[in-house]
Every structure is written in C-alpha cells, then in structure tokens.
mmCIF file of C-alpha atoms and ligand atoms in Angstrom:
data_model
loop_
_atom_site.group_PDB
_atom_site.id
_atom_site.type_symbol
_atom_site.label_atom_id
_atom_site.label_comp_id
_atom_site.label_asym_id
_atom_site.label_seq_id
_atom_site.Cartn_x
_atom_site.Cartn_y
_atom_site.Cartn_z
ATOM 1 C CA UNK A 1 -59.645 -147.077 -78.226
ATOM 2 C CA UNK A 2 -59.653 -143.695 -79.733
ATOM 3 C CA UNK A 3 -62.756 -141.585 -80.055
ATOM 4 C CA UNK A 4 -64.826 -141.810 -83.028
ATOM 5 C CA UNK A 5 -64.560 -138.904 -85.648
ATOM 6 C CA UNK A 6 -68.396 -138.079 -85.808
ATOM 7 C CA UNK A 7 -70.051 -135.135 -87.817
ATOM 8 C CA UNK A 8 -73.278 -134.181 -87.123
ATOM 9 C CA UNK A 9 -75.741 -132.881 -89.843
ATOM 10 C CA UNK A 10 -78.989 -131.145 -88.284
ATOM 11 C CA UNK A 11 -81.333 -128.397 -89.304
ATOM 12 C CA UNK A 12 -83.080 -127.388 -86.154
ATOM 13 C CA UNK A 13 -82.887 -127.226 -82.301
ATOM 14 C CA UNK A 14 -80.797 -129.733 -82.003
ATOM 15 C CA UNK A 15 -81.944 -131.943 -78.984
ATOM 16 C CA UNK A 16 -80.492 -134.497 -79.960
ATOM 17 C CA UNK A 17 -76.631 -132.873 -80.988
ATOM 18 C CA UNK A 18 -77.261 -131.599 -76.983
ATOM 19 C CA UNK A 19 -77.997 -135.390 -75.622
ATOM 20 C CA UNK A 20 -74.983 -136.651 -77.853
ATOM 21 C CA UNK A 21 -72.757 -133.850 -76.914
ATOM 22 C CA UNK A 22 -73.784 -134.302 -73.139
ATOM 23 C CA UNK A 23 -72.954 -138.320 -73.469
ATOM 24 C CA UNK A 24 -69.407 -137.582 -74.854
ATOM 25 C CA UNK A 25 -68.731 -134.745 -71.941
ATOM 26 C CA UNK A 26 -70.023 -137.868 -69.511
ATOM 27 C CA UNK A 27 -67.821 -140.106 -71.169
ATOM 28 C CA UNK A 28 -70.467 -142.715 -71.895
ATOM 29 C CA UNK A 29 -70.067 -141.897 -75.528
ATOM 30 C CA UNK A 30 -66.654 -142.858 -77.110
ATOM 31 C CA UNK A 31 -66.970 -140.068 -80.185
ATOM 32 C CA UNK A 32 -65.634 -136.920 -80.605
ATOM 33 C CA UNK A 33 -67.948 -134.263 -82.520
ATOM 34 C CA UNK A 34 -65.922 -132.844 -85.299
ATOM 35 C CA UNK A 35 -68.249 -130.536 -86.994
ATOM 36 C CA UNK A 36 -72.178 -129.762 -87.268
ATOM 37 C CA UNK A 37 -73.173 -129.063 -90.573
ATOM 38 C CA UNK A 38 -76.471 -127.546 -90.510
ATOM 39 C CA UNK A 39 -78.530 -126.310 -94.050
ATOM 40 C CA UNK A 40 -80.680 -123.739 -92.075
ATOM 41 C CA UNK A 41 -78.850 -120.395 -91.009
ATOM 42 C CA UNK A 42 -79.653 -118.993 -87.701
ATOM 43 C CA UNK A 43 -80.836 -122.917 -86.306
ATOM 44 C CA UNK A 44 -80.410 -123.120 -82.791
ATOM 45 C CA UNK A 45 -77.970 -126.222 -83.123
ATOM 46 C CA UNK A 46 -75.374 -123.871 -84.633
ATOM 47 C CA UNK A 47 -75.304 -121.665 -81.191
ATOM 48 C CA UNK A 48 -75.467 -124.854 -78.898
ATOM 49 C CA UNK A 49 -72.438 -125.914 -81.160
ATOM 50 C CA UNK A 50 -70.105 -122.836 -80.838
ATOM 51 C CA UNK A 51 -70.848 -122.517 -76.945
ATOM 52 C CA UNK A 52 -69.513 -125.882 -76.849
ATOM 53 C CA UNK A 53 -66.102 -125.039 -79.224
ATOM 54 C CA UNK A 54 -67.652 -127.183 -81.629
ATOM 55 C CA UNK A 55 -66.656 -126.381 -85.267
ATOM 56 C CA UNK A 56 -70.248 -125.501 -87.202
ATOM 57 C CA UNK A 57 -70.602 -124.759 -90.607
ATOM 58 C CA UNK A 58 -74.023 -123.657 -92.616
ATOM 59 C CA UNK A 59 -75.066 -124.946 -96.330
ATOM 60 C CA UNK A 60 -77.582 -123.500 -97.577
ATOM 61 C CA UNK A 61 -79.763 -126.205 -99.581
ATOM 62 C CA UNK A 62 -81.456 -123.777 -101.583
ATOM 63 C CA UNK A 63 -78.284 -122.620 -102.917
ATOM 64 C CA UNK A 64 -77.028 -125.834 -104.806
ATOM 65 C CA UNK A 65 -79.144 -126.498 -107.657
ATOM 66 C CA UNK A 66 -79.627 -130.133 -107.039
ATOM 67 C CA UNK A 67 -79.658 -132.575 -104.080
ATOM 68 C CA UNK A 68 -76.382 -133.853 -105.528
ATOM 69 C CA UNK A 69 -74.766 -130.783 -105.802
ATOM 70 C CA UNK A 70 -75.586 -130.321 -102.083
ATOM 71 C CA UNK A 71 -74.716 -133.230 -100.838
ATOM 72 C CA UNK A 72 -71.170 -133.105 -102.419
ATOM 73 C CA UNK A 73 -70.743 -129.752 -100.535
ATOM 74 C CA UNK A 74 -71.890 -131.522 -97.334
ATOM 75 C CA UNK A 75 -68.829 -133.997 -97.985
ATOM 76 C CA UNK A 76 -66.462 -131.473 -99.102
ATOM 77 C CA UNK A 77 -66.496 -130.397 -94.722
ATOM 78 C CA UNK A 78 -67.178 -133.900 -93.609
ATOM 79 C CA UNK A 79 -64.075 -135.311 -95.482
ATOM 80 C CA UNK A 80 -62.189 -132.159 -94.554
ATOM 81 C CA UNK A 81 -62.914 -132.686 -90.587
ATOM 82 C CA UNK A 82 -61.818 -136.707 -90.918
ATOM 83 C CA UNK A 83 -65.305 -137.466 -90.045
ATOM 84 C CA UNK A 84 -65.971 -141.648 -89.811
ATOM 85 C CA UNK A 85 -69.554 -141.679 -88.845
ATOM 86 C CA UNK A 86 -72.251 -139.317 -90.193
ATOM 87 C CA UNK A 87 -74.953 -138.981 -87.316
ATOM 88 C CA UNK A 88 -78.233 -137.163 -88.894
ATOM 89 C CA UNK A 89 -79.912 -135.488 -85.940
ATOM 90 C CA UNK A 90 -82.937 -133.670 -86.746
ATOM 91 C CA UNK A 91 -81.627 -133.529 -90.593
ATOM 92 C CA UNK A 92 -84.708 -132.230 -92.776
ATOM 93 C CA UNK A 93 -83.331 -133.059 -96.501
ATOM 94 C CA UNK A 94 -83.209 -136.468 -97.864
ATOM 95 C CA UNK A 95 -79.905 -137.959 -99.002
ATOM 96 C CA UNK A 96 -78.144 -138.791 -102.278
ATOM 97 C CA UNK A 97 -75.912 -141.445 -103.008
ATOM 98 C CA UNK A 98 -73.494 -139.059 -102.882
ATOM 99 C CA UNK A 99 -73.435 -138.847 -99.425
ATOM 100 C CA UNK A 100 -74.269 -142.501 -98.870
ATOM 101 C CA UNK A 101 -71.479 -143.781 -101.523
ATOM 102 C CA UNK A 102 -68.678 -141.521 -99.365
ATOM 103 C CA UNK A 103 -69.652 -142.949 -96.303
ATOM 104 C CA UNK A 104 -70.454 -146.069 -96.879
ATOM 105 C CA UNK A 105 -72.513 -148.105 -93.866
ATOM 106 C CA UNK A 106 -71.754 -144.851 -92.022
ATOM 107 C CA UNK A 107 -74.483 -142.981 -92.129
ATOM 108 C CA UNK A 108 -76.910 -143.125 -89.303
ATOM 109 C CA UNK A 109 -80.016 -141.263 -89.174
ATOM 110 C CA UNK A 110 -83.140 -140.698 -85.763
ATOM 111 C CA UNK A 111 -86.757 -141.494 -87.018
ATOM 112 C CA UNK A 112 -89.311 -140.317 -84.314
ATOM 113 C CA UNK A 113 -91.199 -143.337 -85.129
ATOM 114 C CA UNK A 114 -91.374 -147.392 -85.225
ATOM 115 C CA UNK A 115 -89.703 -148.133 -87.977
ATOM 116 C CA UNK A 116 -90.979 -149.561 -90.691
ATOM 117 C CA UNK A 117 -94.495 -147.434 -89.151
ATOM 118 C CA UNK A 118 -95.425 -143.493 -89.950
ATOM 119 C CA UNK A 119 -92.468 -142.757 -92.212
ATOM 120 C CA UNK A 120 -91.512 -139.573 -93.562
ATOM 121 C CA UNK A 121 -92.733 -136.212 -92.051
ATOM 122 C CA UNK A 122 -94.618 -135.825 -89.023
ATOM 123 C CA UNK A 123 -94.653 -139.334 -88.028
ATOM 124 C CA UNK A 124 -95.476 -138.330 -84.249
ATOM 125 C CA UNK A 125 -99.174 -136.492 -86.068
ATOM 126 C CA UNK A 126 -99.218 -139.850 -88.360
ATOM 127 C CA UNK A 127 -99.157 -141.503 -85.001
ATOM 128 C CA UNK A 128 -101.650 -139.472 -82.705
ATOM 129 C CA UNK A 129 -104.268 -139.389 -85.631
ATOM 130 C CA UNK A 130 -103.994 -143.215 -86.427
ATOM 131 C CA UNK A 131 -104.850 -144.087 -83.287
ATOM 132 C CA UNK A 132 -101.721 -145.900 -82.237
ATOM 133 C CA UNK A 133 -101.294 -147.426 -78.691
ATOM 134 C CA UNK A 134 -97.752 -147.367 -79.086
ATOM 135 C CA UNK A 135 -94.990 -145.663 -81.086
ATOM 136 C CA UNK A 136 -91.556 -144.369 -80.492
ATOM 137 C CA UNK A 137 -88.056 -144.265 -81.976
ATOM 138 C CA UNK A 138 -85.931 -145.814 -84.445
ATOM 139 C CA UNK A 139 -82.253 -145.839 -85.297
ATOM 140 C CA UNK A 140 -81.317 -147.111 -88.145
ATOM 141 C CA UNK A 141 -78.830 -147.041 -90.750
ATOM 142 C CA UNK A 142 -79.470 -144.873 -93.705
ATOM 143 C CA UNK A 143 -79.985 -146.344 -97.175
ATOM 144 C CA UNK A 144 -81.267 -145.024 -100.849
ATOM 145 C CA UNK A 145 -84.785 -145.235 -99.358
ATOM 146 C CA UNK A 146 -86.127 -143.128 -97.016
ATOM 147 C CA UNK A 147 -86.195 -144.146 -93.569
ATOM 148 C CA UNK A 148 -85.211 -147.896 -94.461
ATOM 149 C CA UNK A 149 -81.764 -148.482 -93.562
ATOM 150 C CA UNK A 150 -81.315 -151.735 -90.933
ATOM 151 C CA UNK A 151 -82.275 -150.939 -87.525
ATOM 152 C CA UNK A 152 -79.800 -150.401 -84.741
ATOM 153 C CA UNK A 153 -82.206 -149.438 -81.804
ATOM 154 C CA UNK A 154 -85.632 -148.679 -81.172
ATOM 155 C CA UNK A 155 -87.290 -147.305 -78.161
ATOM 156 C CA UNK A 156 -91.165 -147.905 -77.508
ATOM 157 C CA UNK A 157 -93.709 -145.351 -75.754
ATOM 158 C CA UNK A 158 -97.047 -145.816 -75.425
ATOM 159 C CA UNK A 159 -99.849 -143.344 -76.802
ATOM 160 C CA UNK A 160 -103.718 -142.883 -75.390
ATOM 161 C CA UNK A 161 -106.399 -141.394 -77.204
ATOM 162 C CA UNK A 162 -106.231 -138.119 -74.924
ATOM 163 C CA UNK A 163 -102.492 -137.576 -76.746
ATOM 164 C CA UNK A 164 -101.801 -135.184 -79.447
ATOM 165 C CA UNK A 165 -98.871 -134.364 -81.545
ATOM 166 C CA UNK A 166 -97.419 -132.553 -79.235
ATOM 167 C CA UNK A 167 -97.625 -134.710 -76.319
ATOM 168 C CA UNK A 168 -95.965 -137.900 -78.609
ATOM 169 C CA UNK A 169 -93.698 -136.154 -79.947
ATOM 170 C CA UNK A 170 -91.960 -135.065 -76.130
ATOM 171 C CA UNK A 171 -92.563 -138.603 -75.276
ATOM 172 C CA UNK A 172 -90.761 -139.862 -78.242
ATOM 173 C CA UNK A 173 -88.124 -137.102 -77.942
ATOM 174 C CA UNK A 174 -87.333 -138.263 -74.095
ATOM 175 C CA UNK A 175 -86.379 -141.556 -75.457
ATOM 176 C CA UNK A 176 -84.920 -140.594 -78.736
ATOM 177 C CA UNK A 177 -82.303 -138.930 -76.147
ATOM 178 C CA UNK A 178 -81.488 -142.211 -74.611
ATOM 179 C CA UNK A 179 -81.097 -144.225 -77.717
ATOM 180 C CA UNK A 180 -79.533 -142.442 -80.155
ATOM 181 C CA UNK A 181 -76.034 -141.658 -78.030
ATOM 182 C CA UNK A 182 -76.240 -145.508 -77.505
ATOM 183 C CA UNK A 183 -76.789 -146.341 -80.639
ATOM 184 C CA UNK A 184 -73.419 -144.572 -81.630
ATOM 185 C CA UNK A 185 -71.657 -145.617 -78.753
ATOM 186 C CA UNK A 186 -72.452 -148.874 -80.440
ATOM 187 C CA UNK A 187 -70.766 -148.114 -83.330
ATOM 188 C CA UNK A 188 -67.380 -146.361 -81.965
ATOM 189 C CA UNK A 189 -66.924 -149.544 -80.131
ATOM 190 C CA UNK A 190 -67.241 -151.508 -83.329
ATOM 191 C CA UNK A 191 -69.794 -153.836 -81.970
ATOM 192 C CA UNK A 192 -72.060 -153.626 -84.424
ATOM 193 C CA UNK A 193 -72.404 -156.601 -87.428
ATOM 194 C CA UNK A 194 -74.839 -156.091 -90.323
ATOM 195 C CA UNK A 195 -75.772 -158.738 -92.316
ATOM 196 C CA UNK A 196 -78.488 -157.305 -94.963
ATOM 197 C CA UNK A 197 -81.098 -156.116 -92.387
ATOM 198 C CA UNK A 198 -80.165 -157.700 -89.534
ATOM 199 C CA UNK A 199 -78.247 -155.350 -87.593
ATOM 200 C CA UNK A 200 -76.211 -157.990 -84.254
ATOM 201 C CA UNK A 201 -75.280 -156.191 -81.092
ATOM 202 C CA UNK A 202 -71.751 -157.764 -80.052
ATOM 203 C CA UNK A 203 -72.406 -157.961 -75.910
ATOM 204 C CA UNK A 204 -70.302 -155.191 -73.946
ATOM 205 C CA UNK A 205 -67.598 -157.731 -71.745
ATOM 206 C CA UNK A 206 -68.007 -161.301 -70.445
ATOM 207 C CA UNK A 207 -71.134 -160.331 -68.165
ATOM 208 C CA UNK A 208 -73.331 -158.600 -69.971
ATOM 209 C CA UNK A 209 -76.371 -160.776 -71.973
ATOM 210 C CA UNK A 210 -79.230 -159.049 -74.530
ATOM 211 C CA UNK A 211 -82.088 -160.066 -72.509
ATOM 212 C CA UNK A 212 -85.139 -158.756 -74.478
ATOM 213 C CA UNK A 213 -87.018 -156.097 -72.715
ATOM 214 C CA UNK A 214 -90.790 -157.308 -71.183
ATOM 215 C CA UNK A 215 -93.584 -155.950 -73.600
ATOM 216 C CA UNK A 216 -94.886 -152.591 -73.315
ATOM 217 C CA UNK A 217 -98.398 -153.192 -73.555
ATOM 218 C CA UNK A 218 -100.744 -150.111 -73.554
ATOM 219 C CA UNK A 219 -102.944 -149.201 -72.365
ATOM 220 C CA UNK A 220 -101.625 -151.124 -68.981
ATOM 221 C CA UNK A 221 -104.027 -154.554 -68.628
ATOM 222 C CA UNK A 222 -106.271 -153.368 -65.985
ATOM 223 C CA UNK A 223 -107.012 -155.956 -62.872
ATOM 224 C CA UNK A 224 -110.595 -156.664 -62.328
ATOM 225 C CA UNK A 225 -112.394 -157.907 -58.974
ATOM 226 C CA UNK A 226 -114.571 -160.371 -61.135
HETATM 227 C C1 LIG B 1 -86.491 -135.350 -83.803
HETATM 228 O O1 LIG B 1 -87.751 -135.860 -83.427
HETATM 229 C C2 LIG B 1 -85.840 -136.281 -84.795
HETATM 230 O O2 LIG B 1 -86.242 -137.608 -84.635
HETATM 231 C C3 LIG B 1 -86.365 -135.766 -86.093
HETATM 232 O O3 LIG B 1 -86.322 -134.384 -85.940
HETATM 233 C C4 LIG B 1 -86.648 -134.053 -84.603
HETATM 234 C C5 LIG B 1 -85.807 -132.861 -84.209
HETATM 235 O O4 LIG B 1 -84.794 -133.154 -83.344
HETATM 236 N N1 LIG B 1 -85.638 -136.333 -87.200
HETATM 237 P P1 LIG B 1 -83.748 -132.133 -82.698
HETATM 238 O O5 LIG B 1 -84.358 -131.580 -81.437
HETATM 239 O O6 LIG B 1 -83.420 -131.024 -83.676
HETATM 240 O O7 LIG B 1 -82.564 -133.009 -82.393
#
C-alpha cells in the first residue's frame, strides 16, 4: 500500500507534527507529510518542518477577511500538494465548510480532552479547575461543530487535586503523542468504518482482537487492613 498523502495544519510548537513525523521515519505510520500549513509566522512547527525537508507554507488568518476566505486559501496548498487526509495538530482557528466540504470525512483534528468533556479552549485548565479525576485525549473526526466529529481514539490520564494546568496538560500531551500517529495510521490503512458516530476499528491481521482496556480508576482504590 502506498503512503497516505497527509497535510498537516498547526499553529504552534508542533509536538504533535514531531510525534507524527517521528512515526513515519519509524515506519509505524504509513503517511507521507506533504506540507504543514501553519497561520502563525515564526511558529516553531515551521522550523521542525524545514529541518525535516518538509514543504511548509504560512497563511496568515488575519489577512483573509473571513474564515471562508481563509480556509479556501488553506485548500488552494492542500489540493496543490495531493493531500488525502487533513491532520489538525495544534490548529488554533475553527473550520468552515469550506475546508470540511473539500475534504470530505478527511479531516481529523487532536482535542486535549475527553470528548464530549471541556471543549473548546483550555480544556486541560477546564479540567484541573473542575476537579476531574480523569481526563485525556480525543481524536476525532472533524465536523461543522466544534470538537464533535465521531471519535477515532481516546486516551485516558488520571488527574489529583495537587495537579494544575500545567501538569495535565504534559500528561495529556504524553498520550496525545501515542494516539494521534495511531489514529492516522488507522486511516492510511483504510480500516476505519463510520457509520454516523460510531467510528469501527477493522482488526490489524487474523490475530489481533479489540480487547477493551481495564478501567483507569483514579485515584488508585487503596487496600485497607480492616
Ligand atoms: C495540543 O494539546 C493539542 O491537543 C491542541 O493544541 C496543543 C498543541 O499541540 N489542539 P502541539 O504541541 O503544537 O502539537
């Protein structure tokens, strides 16, 4: 099977391009990144990009009047570059149908929460304030509502009371590392089926069975001598 055409659109550091970029140079990632489109000049993603050879391109949101207007620039270079799969990584503008409408079921998108839990931004502070004993990550497809799409992959981690922010949000990161170059490994193999929100996972070969994970319970029950 042939690699799948994948553009990445980020805005930031770009932890996550590195873990996906990492999983293709292992090989445990059938995709081949075609371009990173990033809106913010000067983000960090851009530099990890071009080390790599890695096309990069920058569009500036503030310089299309509308969402729309951006969006079909954001196409214009995904088209160009034969991209298949749109992987949002640490994208911070929300998408038009523009966007969704030329890629249809193809764009993906990283939530650093439990879907359908602490939406929007800052979901890892939504978390640590709440009070949450557990959060973590979601991947899901991306839809005209934010942070809806069906759900490919989530990854739990559990939160105490002496967490902050910070601490949940390098927790969640860790995993979002894991899951999210699965997640579109997933997808280049075609073994993905979505029927409305159910997202099936086609097994990988005659041996392999989706045995649900054992419960992450937190905090850990605690033996007692009584
Ligand atoms: C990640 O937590 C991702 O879930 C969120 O933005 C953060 C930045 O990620 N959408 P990255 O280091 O730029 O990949």
């Amino acid at each position: 099977m042939s690699p799948l055409p994948i553009g990445i659109l980020a805005s930031g550091t770009g932890t996550n391009f590195d873990a996906i970029a990492a999983a293709v140079q292992a090989g445990t990632l059938a995709a081949d990144i075609r371009v990173v489109v990033c809106n913010r000049p000067g983000a960090k993603v851009l530099a990890k990009a071009e080390q790599l050879g890695i096309a990069t391109i920058t569009v500036e949101h503030r310089e299309s009047p509308t969402r729309e207007t951006f969006d079909s620039r954001i196409v214009e270079h995904l088209q160009a570059a034969n991209v298949e799969l749109v992987v949002m990584a640490g994208f911070d503008r929300i998408v038009t149908p523009v966007l969704l409408d030329a890629f249809p079921n193809r764009v993906v998108n990283i939530h650093p929460a439990l879907l359908p839990a602490f939406k929007g931004l800052d979901a890892q502070t939504q978390a640590a304030e709440y009070g949450v004993r557990i959060t973590g990550a979601t991947v899901h497809l991306v839809d005209t509502d934010l942070d809806h799409g069906p759900i490919i992959v989530q990854a739990a981690v559990p939160v105490s009371p002496g967490d902050n922010a910070e601490t949940v949000r390098l927790r969640i990161l860790e995993q979002e590392h894991r899951i999210y170059p699965y997640a579109i490994n997933l997808i280049a193999e075609n073994r993905l089926r979505v029927e409305g929100r159910q997202v099936y996972i086609q097994p990988d070969g005659a041996n392999s069975t989706e045995e649900p994970a054992a419960a992450l319970i937190s905090p850990p029950l605690q033996r007692t001598s009584r």
